[in-house]
Coordinates of C-alpha atoms and ligand atoms in Angstrom, one line a residue:
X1 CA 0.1 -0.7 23.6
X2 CA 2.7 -3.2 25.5
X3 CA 5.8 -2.8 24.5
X4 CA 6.8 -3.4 20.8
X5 CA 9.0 -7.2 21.5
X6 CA 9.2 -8.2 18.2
X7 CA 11.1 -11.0 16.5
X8 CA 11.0 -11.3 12.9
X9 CA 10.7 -14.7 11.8
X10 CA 12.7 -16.1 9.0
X11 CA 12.0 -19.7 9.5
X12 CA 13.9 -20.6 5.7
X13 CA 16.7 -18.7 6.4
X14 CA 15.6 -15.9 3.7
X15 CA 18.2 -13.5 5.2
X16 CA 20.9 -15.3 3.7
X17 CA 19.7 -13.9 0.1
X18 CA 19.8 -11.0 1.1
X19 CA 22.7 -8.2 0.3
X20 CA 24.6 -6.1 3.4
X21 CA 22.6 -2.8 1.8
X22 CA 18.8 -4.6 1.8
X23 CA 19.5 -5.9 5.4
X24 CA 21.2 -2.2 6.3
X25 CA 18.0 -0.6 4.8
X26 CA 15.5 -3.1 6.2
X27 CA 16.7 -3.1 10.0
X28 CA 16.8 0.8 10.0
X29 CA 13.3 0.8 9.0
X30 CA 12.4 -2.0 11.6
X31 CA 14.4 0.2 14.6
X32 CA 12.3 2.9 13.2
X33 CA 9.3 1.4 13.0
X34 CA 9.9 -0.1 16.8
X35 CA 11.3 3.6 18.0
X36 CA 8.7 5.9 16.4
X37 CA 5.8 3.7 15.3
X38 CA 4.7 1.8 17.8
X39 CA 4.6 4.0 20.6
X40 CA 1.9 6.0 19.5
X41 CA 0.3 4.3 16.3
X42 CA -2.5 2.5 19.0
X43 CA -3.8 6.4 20.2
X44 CA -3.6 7.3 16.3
X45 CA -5.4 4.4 15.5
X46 CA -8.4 5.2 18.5
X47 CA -9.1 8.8 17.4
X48 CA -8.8 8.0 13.9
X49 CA -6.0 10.7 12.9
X50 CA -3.5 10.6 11.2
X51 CA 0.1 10.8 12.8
X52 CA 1.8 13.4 10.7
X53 CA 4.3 13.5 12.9
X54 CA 5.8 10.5 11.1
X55 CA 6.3 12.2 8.0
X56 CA 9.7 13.5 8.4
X57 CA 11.0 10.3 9.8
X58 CA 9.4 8.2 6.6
X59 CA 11.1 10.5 4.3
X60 CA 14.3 10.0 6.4
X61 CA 14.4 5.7 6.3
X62 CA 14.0 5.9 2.4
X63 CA 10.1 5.1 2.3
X64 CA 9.1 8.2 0.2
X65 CA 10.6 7.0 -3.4
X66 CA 13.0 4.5 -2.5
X67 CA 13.7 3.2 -6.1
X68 CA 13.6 6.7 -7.5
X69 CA 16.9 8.1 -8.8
X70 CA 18.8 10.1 -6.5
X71 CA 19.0 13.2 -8.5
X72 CA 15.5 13.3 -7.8
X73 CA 15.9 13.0 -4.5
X74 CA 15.0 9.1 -4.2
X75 CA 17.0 7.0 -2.3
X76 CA 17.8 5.2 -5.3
X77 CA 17.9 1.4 -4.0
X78 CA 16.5 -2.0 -5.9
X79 CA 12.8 -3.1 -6.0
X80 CA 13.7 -5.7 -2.7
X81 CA 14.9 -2.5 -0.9
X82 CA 11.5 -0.7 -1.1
X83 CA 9.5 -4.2 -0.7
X84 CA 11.5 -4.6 2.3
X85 CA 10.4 -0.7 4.0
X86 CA 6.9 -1.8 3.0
X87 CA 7.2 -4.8 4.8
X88 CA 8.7 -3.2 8.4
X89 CA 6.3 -0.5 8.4
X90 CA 3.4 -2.6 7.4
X91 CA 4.4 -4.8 10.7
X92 CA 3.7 -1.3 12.2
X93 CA 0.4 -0.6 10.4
X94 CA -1.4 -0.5 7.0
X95 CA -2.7 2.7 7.1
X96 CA 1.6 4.4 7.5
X97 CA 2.5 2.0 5.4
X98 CA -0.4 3.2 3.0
X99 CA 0.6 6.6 3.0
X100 CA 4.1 5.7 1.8
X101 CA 2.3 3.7 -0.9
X102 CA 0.5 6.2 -2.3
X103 CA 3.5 8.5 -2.1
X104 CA 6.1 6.5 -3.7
X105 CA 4.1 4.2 -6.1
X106 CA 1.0 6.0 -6.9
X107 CA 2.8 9.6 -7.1
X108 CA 6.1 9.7 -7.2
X109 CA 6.6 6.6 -9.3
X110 CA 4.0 8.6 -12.4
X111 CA 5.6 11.7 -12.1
X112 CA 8.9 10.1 -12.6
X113 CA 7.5 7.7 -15.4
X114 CA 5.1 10.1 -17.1
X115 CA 6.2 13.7 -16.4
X116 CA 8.6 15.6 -18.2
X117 CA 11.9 17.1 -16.6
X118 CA 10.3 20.2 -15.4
X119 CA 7.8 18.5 -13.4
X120 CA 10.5 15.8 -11.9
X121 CA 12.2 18.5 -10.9
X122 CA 9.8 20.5 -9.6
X123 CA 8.1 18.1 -7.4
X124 CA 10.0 14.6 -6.9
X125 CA 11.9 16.6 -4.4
X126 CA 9.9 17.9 -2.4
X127 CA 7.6 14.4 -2.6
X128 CA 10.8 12.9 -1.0
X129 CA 11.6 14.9 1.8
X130 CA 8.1 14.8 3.0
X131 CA 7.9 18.5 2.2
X132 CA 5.0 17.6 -0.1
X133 CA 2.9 14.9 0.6
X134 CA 0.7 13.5 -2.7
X135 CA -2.2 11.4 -3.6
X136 CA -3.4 9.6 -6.1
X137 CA -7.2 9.9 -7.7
X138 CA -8.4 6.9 -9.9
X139 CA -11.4 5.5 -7.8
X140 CA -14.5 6.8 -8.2
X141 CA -18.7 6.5 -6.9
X142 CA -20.0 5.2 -9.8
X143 CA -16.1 3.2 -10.7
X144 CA -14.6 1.1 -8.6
X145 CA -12.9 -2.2 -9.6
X146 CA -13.7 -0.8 -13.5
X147 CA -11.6 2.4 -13.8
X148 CA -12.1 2.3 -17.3
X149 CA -16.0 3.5 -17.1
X150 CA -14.2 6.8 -15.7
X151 CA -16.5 10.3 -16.0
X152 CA -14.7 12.7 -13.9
X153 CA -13.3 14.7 -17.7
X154 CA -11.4 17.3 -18.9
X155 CA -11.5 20.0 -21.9
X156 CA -8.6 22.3 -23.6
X157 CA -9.6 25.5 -22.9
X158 CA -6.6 26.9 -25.1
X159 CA -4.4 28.4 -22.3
X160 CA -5.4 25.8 -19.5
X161 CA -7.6 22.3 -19.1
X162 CA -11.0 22.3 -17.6
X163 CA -12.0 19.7 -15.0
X164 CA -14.8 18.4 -14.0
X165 CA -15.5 15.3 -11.8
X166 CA -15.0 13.3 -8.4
X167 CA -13.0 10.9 -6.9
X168 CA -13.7 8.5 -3.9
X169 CA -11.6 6.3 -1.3
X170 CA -8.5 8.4 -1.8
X171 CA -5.8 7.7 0.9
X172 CA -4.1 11.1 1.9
X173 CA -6.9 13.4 0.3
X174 CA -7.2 15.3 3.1
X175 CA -3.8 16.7 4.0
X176 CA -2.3 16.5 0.2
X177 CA -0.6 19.3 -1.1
X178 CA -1.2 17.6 -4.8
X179 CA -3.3 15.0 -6.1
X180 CA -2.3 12.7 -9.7
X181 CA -5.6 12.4 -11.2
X182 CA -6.8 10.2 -13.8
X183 CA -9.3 11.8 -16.3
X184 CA -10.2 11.4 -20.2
X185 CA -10.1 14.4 -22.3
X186 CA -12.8 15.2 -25.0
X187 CA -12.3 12.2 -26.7
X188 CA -12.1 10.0 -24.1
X189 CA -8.6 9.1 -23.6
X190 CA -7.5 8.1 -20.0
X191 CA -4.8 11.2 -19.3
X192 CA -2.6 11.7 -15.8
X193 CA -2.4 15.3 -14.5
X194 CA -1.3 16.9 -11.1
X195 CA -3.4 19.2 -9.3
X196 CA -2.8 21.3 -6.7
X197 CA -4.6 22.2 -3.3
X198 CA -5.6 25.9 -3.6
X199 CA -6.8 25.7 -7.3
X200 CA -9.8 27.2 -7.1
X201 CA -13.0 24.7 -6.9
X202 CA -10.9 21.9 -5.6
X203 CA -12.0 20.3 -2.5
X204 CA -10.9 17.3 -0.2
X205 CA -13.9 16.9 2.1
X206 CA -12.2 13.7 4.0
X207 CA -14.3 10.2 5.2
X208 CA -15.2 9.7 8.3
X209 CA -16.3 6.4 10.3
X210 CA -14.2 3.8 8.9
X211 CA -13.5 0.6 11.3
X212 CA -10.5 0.3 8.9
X213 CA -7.0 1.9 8.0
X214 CA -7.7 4.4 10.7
X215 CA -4.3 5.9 10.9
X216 CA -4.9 7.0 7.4
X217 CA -6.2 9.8 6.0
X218 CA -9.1 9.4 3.4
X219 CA -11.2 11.7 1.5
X220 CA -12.8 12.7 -1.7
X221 CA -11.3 14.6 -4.5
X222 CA -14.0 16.7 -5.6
X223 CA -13.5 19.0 -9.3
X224 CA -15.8 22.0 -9.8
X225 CA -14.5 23.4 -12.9
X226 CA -11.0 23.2 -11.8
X227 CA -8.5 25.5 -14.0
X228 CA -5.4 23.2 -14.5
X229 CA -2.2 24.4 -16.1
X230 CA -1.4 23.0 -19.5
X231 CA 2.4 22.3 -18.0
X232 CA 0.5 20.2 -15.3
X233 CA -0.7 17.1 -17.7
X234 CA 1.9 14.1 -17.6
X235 CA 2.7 13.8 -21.0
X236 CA 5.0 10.6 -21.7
X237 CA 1.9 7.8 -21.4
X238 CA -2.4 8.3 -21.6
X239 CA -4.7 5.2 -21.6
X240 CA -6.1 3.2 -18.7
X241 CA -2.4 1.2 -19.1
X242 CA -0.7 4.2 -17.6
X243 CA -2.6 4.0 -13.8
X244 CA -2.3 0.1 -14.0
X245 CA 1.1 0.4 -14.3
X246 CA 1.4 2.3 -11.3
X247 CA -0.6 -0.1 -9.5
X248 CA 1.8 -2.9 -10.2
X249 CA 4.1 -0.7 -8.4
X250 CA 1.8 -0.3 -5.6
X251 CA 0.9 -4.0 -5.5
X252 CA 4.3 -5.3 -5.3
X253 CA 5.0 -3.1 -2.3
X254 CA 1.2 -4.4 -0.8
X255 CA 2.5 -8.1 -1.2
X256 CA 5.7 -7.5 0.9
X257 CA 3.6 -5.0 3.4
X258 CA 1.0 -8.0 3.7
X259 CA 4.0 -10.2 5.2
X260 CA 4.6 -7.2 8.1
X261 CA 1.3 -7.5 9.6
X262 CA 1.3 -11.1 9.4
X263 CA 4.9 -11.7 10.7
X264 CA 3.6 -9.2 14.0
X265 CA 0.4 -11.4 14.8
X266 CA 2.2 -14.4 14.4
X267 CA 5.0 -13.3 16.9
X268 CA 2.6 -11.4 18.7
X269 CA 0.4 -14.8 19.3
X270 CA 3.7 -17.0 19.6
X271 CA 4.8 -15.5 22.4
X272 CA 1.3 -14.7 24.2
X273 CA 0.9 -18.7 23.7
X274 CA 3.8 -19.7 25.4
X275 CA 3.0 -17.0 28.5
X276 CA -0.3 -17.6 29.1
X277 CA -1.1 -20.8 31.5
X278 CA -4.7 -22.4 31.3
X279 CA -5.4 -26.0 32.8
X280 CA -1.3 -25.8 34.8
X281 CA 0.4 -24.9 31.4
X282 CA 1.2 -22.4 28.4
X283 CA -1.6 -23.0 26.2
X284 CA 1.1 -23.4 23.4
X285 CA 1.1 -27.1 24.7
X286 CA -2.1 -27.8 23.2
X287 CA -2.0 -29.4 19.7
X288 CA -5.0 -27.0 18.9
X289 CA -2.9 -23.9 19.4
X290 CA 0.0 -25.7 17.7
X291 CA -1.7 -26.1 14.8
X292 CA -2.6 -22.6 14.3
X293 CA 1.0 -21.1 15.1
X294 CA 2.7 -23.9 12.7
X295 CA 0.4 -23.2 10.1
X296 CA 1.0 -19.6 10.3
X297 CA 4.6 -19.7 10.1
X298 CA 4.6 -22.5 7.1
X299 CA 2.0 -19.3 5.3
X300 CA 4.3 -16.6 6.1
X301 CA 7.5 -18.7 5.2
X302 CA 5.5 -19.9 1.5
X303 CA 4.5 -15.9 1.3
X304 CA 8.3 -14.8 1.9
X305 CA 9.6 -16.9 -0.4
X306 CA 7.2 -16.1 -3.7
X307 CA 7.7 -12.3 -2.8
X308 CA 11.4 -12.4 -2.2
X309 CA 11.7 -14.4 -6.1
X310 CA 9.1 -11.2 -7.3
X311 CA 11.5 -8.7 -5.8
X312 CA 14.3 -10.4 -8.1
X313 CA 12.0 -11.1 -10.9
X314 CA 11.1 -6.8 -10.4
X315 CA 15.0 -6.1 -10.4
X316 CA 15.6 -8.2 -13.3
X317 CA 12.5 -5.9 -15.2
X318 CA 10.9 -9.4 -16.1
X319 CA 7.9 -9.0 -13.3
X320 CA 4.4 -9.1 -15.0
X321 CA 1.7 -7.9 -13.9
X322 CA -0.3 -11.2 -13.6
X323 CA 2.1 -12.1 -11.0
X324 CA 2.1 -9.1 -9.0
X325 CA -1.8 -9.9 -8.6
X326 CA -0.7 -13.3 -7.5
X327 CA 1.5 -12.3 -5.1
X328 CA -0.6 -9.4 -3.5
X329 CA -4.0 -11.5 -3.4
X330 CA -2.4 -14.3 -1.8
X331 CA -0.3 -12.4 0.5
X332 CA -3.3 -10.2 2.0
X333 CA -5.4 -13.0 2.1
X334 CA -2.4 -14.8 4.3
X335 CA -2.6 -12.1 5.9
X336 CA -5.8 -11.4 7.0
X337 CA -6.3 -15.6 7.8
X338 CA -3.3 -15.3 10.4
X339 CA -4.6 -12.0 12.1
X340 CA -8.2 -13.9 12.4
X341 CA -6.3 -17.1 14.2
X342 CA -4.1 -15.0 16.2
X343 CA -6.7 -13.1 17.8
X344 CA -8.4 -16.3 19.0
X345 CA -5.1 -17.6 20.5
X346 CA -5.4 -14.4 22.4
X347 CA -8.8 -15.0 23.7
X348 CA -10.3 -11.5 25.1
X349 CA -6.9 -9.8 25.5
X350 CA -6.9 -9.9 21.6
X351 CA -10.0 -7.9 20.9
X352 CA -7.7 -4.9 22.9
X353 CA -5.5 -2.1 21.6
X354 CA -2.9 -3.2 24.1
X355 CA -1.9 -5.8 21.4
X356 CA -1.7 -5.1 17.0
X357 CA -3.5 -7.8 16.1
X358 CA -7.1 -6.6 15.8
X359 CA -6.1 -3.3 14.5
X360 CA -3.8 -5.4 12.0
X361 CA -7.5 -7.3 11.2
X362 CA -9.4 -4.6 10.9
X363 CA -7.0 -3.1 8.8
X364 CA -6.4 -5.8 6.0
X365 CA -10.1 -5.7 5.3
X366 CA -8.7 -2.6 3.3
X367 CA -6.1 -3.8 2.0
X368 CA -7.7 -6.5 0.4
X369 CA -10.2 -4.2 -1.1
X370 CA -8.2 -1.7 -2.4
X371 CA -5.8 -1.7 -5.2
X372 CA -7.8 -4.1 -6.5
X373 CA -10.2 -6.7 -4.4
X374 CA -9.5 -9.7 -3.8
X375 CA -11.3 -11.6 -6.5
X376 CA -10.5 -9.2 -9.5
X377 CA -7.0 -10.1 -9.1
X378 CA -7.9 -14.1 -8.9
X379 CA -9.8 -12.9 -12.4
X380 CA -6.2 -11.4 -13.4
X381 CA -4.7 -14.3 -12.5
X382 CA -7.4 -16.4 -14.9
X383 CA -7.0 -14.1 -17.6
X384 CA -3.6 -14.4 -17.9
X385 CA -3.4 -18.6 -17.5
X386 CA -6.5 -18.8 -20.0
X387 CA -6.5 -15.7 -22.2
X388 CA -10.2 -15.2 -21.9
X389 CA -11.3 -12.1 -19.6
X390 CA -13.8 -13.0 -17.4
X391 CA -14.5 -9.5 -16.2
X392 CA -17.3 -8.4 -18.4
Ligands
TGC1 P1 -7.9 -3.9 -19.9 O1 -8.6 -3.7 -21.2 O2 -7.6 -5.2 -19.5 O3 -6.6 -3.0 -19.9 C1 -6.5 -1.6 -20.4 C2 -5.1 -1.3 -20.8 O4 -4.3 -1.4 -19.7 C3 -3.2 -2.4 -20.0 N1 -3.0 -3.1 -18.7 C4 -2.0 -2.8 -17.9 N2 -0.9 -2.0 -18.1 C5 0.0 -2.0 -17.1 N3 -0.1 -2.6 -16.0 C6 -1.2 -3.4 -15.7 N4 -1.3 -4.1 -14.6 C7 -2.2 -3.6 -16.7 N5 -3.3 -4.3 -16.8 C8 -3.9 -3.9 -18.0 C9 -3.8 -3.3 -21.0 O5 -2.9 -4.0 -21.7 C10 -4.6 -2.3 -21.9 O6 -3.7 -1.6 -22.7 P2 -4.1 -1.1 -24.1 O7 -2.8 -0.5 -24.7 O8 -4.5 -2.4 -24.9 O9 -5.2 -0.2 -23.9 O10 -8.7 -3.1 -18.8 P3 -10.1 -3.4 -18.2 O11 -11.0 -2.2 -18.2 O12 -10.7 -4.7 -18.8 O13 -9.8 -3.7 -16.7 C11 -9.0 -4.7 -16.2 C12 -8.9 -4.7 -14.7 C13 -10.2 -5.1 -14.1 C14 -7.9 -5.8 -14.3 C15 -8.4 -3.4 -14.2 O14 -9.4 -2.4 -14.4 C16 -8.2 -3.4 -12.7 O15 -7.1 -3.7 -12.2 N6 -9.2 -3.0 -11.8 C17 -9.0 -2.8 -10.4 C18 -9.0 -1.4 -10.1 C19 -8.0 -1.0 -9.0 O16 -7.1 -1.8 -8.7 N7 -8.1 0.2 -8.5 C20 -7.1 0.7 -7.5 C21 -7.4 2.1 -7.3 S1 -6.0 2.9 -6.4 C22 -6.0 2.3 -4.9 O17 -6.8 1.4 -4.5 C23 -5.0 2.8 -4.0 S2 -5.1 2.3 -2.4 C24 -3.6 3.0 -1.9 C25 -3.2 2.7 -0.5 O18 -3.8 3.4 0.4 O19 -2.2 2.0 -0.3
FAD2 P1 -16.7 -2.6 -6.5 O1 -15.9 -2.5 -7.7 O2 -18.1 -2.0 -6.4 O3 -16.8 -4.1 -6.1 C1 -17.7 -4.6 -5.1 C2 -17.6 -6.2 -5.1 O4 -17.9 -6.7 -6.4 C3 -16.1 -6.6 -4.8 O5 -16.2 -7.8 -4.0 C4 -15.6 -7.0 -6.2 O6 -14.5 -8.0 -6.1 C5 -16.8 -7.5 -6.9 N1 -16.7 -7.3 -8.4 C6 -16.5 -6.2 -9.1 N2 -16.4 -6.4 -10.4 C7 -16.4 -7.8 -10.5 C8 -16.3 -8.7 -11.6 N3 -16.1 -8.3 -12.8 N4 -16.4 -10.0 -11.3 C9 -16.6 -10.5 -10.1 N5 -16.7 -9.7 -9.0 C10 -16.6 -8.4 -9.2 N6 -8.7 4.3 -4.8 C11 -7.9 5.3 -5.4 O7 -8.1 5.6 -6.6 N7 -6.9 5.9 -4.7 C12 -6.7 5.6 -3.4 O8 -5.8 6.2 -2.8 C13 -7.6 4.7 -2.7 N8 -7.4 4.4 -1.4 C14 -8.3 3.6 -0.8 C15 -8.3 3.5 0.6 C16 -9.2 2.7 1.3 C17 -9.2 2.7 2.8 C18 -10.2 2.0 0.5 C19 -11.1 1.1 1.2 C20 -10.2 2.1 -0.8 C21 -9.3 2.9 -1.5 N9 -9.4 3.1 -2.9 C22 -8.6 4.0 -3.5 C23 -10.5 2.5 -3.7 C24 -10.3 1.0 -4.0 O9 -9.3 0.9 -5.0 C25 -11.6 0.5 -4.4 O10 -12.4 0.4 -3.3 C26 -11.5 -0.9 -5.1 O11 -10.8 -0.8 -6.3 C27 -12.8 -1.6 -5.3 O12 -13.8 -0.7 -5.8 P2 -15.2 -0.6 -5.1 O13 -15.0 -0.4 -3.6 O14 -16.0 0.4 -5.8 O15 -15.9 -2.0 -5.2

């Protein structure tokens, strides 16, 4: 790739509401990002691998449980802290910015809610320091956007739980060293539990030939009559409400990571524009071109602004859900719009890996599948303005 020259933009002046510590936390993730990321995310992104040589240095800039305590080994900062690491590494790539996701909000943040002291102890940790890396099983063939129709099960043995079942689509399957999984028990009650690679009859057989999130690992979580410990079931909340609220976590980081990508193709395009001469001038001259970049930076500038009052709104413990769908539907789909237009304004040399913006492209096709698509969260948002559920 050419060399990482990005500016962020912050057209409204948003850095003024922020504190020292958020912009402290927020340019050592950028530097990072710029430092580590860049450099070799395009080769990643070609073969298809995962970089785990990145691990250490996520871990290190906070991204592995920002928001969880510090006794835990979290870095212990606000809710506009960790939106604000999901947003520089996102301007990296989805698929990094996935695995520290999954890590934070999809692991760490049930253990911590869910788990009893023992298993805080035991593994938030290690989650943190990247000694561990987790991932997080609700998807599966037959359930997708309907978790609720779950079949992967479990049964009380007396000494230990039973499992039987398989997940699909699961970002870090392949490499994890545990997996939270959502299964119901015999009478079909939605429970949490960890399990660990090496049990005997679990397997991660991971997914090739995506055109999508490439730099991240995914695979399927497959249970043959897996023995799980008793101690390993999260205890504190069961019922489908207990994954869901993880997601909100999850979401709310997606909506700020959204604004990354978006914020590199827009600068990315910017300055191409005003390089590249066609017709005896920089084709940022022509109105057509003009419209594109003015309408991406009004988007990005409208998406900045409803995220940054949802990252107060998450501090204040007053966020719902409905408006964490809001926020993450119409921050991908800003998203995904811009990377579209800005690989136009690059004409051929945009349809290259020696520029982010049709990896970016490729990659928000995921993004606005997963964590729930696109239109189930525009049936979130007309669930909760009409109180009738459209989804069945
Ligand atoms: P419904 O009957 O509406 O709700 C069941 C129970 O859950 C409660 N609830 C929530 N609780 C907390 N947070 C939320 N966001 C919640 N939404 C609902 C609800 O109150 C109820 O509680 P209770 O006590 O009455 O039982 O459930 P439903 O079956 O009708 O489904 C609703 C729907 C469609 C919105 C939900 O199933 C949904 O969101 N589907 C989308 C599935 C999804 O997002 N999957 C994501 C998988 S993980 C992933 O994609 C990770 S990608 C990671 C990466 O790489 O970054
Ligand atoms: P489906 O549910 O089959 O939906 C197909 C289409 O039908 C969509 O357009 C959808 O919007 C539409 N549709 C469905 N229901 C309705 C309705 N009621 N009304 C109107 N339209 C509807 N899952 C995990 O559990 N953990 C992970 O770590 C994880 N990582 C992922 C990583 C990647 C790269 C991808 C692509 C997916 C990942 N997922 C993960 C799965 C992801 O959450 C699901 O793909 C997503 O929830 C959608 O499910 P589905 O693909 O089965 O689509």
């Amino acid at each position: 790739m050419s060399q990482d020259l990005f500016i962020a933009p912050d057209y409204y002046l948003l850095d003024e509401l922020l504190t020292d510590e958020h912009k402290l936390v927020r340019n050592a993730a950028r530097e990072w990002v710029k430092r580590e990321v860049s450099p070799i995310i395009e080769e990643a992104a070609q073969k298809a691998k995962f970089p785990t040589s990145i691990i250490k240095g996520l871990a290190d800039i906070g991204a592995f449980g920002s928001y969880i305590p510090e006794v835990y080994g979290g870095a212990g900062l606000d809710q506009m802290a960790y939106g604000l690491i999901m947003q520089e590494i996102e301007r990296g790539d989805s698929g990094v910015r996935s695995t520290a996701s999954v890590q934070s909000s999809l692991v760490m943040y049930p253990i911590w809610k869910f788990g009893n002291e023992t298993q805080r102890l035991k593994y938030l940790p290690k989650l943190a320091s990247g000694a561990f890396m987790g991932c997080f099983g609700l998807t599966e063939p037959n359930h997708g956007s309907n978790p609720s129709g779950m079949e992967t099960k479990f049964k009380d043995m007396g000494d230990h739980y039973l499992l039987n079942g398989a997940k699909m689509w699961i970002s870090n399957a392949p490499f994890a060293d545990i997996a939270v999984v959502w299964a119901k028990n015999e009478e079909g009650r939605i429970h949490g539990l960890i399990v660990e690679r090496g049990m005997e009859g679990f397997s991660t057989p991971e997914t090739h030939g995506k055109w999508s999130l490439r730099t991240s690992a995914t695979g399927e979580l497959i249970f043959d009559n897996v023995k799980v410990p008793k101690e390993n079931l999260l205890p504190n909340k069961s019922g489908l409400g207990a994954p869901l609220q993880c997601l909100d976590s999850a979401r709310y980081g997606i909506a700020w990571g959204a604004i990354g990508a978006a914020m590199d193709c827009y600068d990315t395009a910017l300055r191409y524009a005003k390089e590249r001469i066609q017709f005896g001038k920089p084709i940022a001259g022509f109105q057509l071109q003009q419209k594109k970049l003015a309408e991406m930076i009004t988007e990005i500038t409208k998406a900045q602004l409803l995220t940054w009052r949802l990252g107060s709104l998450r501090n204040e413990n007053k966020a719902t859900s409905a408006q964490i769908s809001m926020a993450k539907r119409n921050n991908v789909a800003m998203a995904l719009d811009i990377a579209r237009e800005a690989r136009q304004i690059l004409g051929a040399m945009g349809i290259t890996g020696d520029y982010s913006i049709m990896r970016h492209m490729m990659n928000l096709e995921s993004v606005i599948t997963y964590e729930g698509t696109h239109d189930i969260h525009l049936l979130i948002t007309g669930f909760d303005i009409t109180g009738i559920p459209a989804f069945k």
